[in-house]
């Protein structure tokens, strides 16, 4: 009898711990999605349309990038106006409002499979936890990408007159770690 009660107690503890992990993972995911769905991110994570946007970055909602920019398959706008025409691929302070943005990398849109624009929380969650649709990353590599990408960093510190993504690079990395530790849960899946 005592043996069965002990097993029941351990099962109950395991269920409570699992529920706590799932709750922590869901909370972490909601914070990750708040970043992923912010215009600072979705304006470039546009998918096969190749049309970056200027949504809510001082130009109002649902505003496509000016100059009819299309990144095509190159992701750098090679068949229209290349990103580097206006975006500067060198480190800079980005301290002048509406000046050409600068990062120490070649400007380009993320791969097509990383489209987030217009997607629900569940869609983005399922996409990010699958290496086939997230540029081949496991959660450890996603965290490393967030911490080292100049583009991700720029999203949180875009400079004067520009709306940053919510939080910070380090907060996003921590949320990704928490989400990963909880098994990368998505709503309704």
Short mmCIF file of C-alpha atoms in Angstrom, two decimals:
data_model
loop_
_atom_site.label_atom_id
_atom_site.label_comp_id
_atom_site.label_asym_id
_atom_site.label_seq_id
_atom_site.Cartn_x
_atom_site.Cartn_y
_atom_site.Cartn_z
CA UNK A 1 0.00 0.00 0.00
CA UNK A 2 2.76 2.43 0.99
CA UNK A 3 4.54 1.67 -2.31
CA UNK A 4 1.43 2.62 -4.32
CA UNK A 5 0.98 5.84 -2.35
CA UNK A 6 4.63 6.73 -2.98
CA UNK A 7 4.18 6.13 -6.71
CA UNK A 8 1.05 8.29 -6.72
CA UNK A 9 2.89 11.07 -4.88
CA UNK A 10 5.77 11.01 -7.40
CA UNK A 11 3.30 10.98 -10.29
CA UNK A 12 1.49 13.99 -8.82
CA UNK A 13 4.80 15.85 -8.35
CA UNK A 14 5.80 15.03 -11.91
CA UNK A 15 2.48 16.30 -13.25
CA UNK A 16 2.79 19.51 -11.23
CA UNK A 17 6.37 20.06 -12.46
CA UNK A 18 5.31 19.37 -16.04
CA UNK A 19 2.41 21.82 -15.72
CA UNK A 20 4.81 24.44 -14.31
CA UNK A 21 7.21 23.86 -17.22
CA UNK A 22 4.39 24.20 -19.73
CA UNK A 23 3.15 27.38 -18.06
CA UNK A 24 6.69 28.83 -18.01
CA UNK A 25 7.15 27.81 -21.65
CA UNK A 26 3.85 29.39 -22.68
CA UNK A 27 4.73 32.61 -20.84
CA UNK A 28 8.16 32.68 -22.48
CA UNK A 29 6.57 32.06 -25.89
CA UNK A 30 4.15 34.99 -25.45
CA UNK A 31 7.15 37.28 -24.86
CA UNK A 32 9.00 35.83 -27.87
CA UNK A 33 5.94 36.35 -30.08
CA UNK A 34 5.60 39.95 -28.86
CA UNK A 35 9.02 40.52 -30.45
CA UNK A 36 8.53 38.35 -33.55
CA UNK A 37 5.20 40.04 -34.35
CA UNK A 38 6.48 43.59 -33.81
CA UNK A 39 6.76 45.67 -37.01
CA UNK A 40 10.49 46.12 -36.43
CA UNK A 41 10.74 42.36 -37.14
CA UNK A 42 7.80 41.62 -39.46
CA UNK A 43 8.71 44.44 -41.82
CA UNK A 44 11.67 42.31 -42.98
CA UNK A 45 10.37 38.79 -42.24
CA UNK A 46 8.06 38.99 -45.24
CA UNK A 47 8.50 35.67 -47.02
CA UNK A 48 8.11 35.04 -50.73
CA UNK A 49 6.54 38.43 -51.50
CA UNK A 50 10.00 39.96 -51.12
CA UNK A 51 8.25 43.24 -50.23
CA UNK A 52 9.60 44.72 -47.00
CA UNK A 53 7.35 47.13 -45.15
CA UNK A 54 7.41 50.28 -43.06
CA UNK A 55 4.40 49.34 -40.88
CA UNK A 56 4.06 51.47 -37.76
CA UNK A 57 7.57 52.88 -38.04
CA UNK A 58 6.36 56.43 -38.37
CA UNK A 59 4.49 55.88 -41.63
CA UNK A 60 1.26 54.33 -40.31
CA UNK A 61 -0.02 50.75 -40.48
CA UNK A 62 0.15 48.53 -43.56
CA UNK A 63 2.73 50.62 -45.37
CA UNK A 64 5.02 48.85 -47.81
CA UNK A 65 8.64 49.98 -48.05
CA UNK A 66 9.00 53.00 -50.31
CA UNK A 67 10.59 52.98 -53.74
CA UNK A 68 8.69 49.79 -54.67
CA UNK A 69 11.45 47.63 -53.18
CA UNK A 70 11.26 43.93 -53.98
CA UNK A 71 13.97 41.58 -52.73
CA UNK A 72 13.21 38.74 -55.17
CA UNK A 73 15.03 35.40 -54.74
CA UNK A 74 18.31 37.12 -53.93
CA UNK A 75 16.85 38.59 -50.70
CA UNK A 76 18.99 41.70 -51.37
CA UNK A 77 16.84 43.39 -54.01
CA UNK A 78 19.28 42.63 -56.82
CA UNK A 79 16.62 42.88 -59.55
CA UNK A 80 15.18 46.17 -58.30
CA UNK A 81 16.98 48.48 -55.90
CA UNK A 82 19.51 46.59 -53.75
CA UNK A 83 19.17 47.12 -50.01
CA UNK A 84 22.71 48.56 -49.92
CA UNK A 85 21.57 51.48 -52.07
CA UNK A 86 20.12 53.13 -48.97
CA UNK A 87 21.03 50.85 -46.05
CA UNK A 88 24.66 51.15 -45.03
CA UNK A 89 26.65 47.95 -44.44
CA UNK A 90 29.01 49.43 -41.86
CA UNK A 91 28.83 50.05 -38.13
CA UNK A 92 27.25 53.35 -37.18
CA UNK A 93 25.48 55.08 -34.31
CA UNK A 94 22.17 55.50 -36.16
CA UNK A 95 21.74 58.73 -34.23
CA UNK A 96 20.15 60.84 -36.97
CA UNK A 97 16.40 60.31 -37.39
CA UNK A 98 15.43 59.14 -40.88
CA UNK A 99 19.06 58.80 -41.99
CA UNK A 100 20.14 55.62 -43.76
CA UNK A 101 20.25 52.80 -41.19
CA UNK A 102 23.64 51.22 -40.56
CA UNK A 103 24.74 47.76 -39.41
CA UNK A 104 28.07 46.01 -39.80
CA UNK A 105 26.75 43.42 -42.27
CA UNK A 106 25.30 43.27 -45.78
CA UNK A 107 21.60 44.25 -45.69
CA UNK A 108 19.19 41.57 -46.86
CA UNK A 109 15.80 40.10 -46.02
CA UNK A 110 15.64 36.89 -43.97
CA UNK A 111 15.16 33.62 -45.89
CA UNK A 112 11.68 33.04 -47.33
CA UNK A 113 10.94 30.24 -44.85
CA UNK A 114 11.28 32.76 -42.01
CA UNK A 115 8.18 34.75 -42.99
CA UNK A 116 6.37 36.03 -39.90
CA UNK A 117 4.38 38.91 -41.37
CA UNK A 118 0.66 38.27 -40.93
CA UNK A 119 1.14 34.93 -39.17
CA UNK A 120 -0.53 33.90 -35.94
CA UNK A 121 1.28 33.03 -32.75
CA UNK A 122 0.73 29.31 -33.38
CA UNK A 123 2.06 29.54 -36.94
CA UNK A 124 5.24 31.38 -35.90
CA UNK A 125 5.73 29.08 -32.89
CA UNK A 126 5.48 25.94 -35.02
CA UNK A 127 7.80 27.50 -37.58
CA UNK A 128 10.49 28.45 -35.05
CA UNK A 129 10.58 25.08 -33.33
CA UNK A 130 11.07 23.22 -36.63
CA UNK A 131 14.62 23.33 -38.08
CA UNK A 132 13.14 22.72 -41.55
CA UNK A 133 11.34 26.07 -41.36
CA UNK A 134 13.66 28.14 -39.16
CA UNK A 135 16.88 28.14 -41.22
CA UNK A 136 18.13 24.90 -39.63
CA UNK A 137 18.40 26.01 -35.99
CA UNK A 138 17.78 24.05 -32.81
CA UNK A 139 16.86 26.14 -29.76
CA UNK A 140 20.51 26.53 -28.67
CA UNK A 141 21.41 27.85 -32.13
CA UNK A 142 18.38 30.18 -32.10
CA UNK A 143 19.62 31.66 -28.82
CA UNK A 144 23.12 32.07 -30.26
CA UNK A 145 21.69 33.69 -33.40
CA UNK A 146 19.72 36.17 -31.31
CA UNK A 147 22.80 37.05 -29.26
CA UNK A 148 25.17 37.47 -32.23
CA UNK A 149 23.11 38.73 -35.19
CA UNK A 150 23.71 42.40 -35.95
CA UNK A 151 20.24 42.52 -37.50
CA UNK A 152 18.54 41.21 -34.34
CA UNK A 153 20.58 43.67 -32.29
CA UNK A 154 19.59 46.50 -34.63
CA UNK A 155 15.91 45.59 -34.12
CA UNK A 156 16.25 46.44 -30.42
CA UNK A 157 18.49 49.48 -30.93
CA UNK A 158 17.55 50.96 -34.32
CA UNK A 159 18.56 54.49 -33.38
CA UNK A 160 17.02 57.92 -33.18
CA UNK A 161 13.45 58.32 -34.39
CA UNK A 162 12.92 54.58 -34.91
CA UNK A 163 10.61 52.30 -32.90
CA UNK A 164 12.57 49.41 -31.35
CA UNK A 165 11.31 45.90 -30.82
CA UNK A 166 10.10 45.39 -27.23
CA UNK A 167 12.66 44.31 -24.62
CA UNK A 168 16.30 43.57 -25.34
CA UNK A 169 18.47 41.01 -27.09
CA UNK A 170 19.36 39.38 -23.77
CA UNK A 171 15.72 39.22 -22.64
CA UNK A 172 14.75 37.55 -25.91
CA UNK A 173 17.61 35.06 -25.54
CA UNK A 174 16.48 34.21 -22.00
CA UNK A 175 12.87 33.75 -23.13
CA UNK A 176 14.06 31.43 -25.92
CA UNK A 177 16.05 29.39 -23.37
CA UNK A 178 13.00 29.14 -21.09
CA UNK A 179 10.79 28.16 -24.03
CA UNK A 180 13.31 25.53 -25.12
CA UNK A 181 13.66 24.11 -21.61
CA UNK A 182 9.87 23.69 -21.49
CA UNK A 183 9.85 21.71 -24.75
CA UNK A 184 9.03 24.63 -27.09
CA UNK A 185 5.26 24.56 -26.47
CA UNK A 186 2.84 26.24 -28.85
CA UNK A 187 -0.79 27.08 -28.16
CA UNK A 188 -3.24 24.41 -29.32
CA UNK A 189 -0.53 21.92 -30.30
#
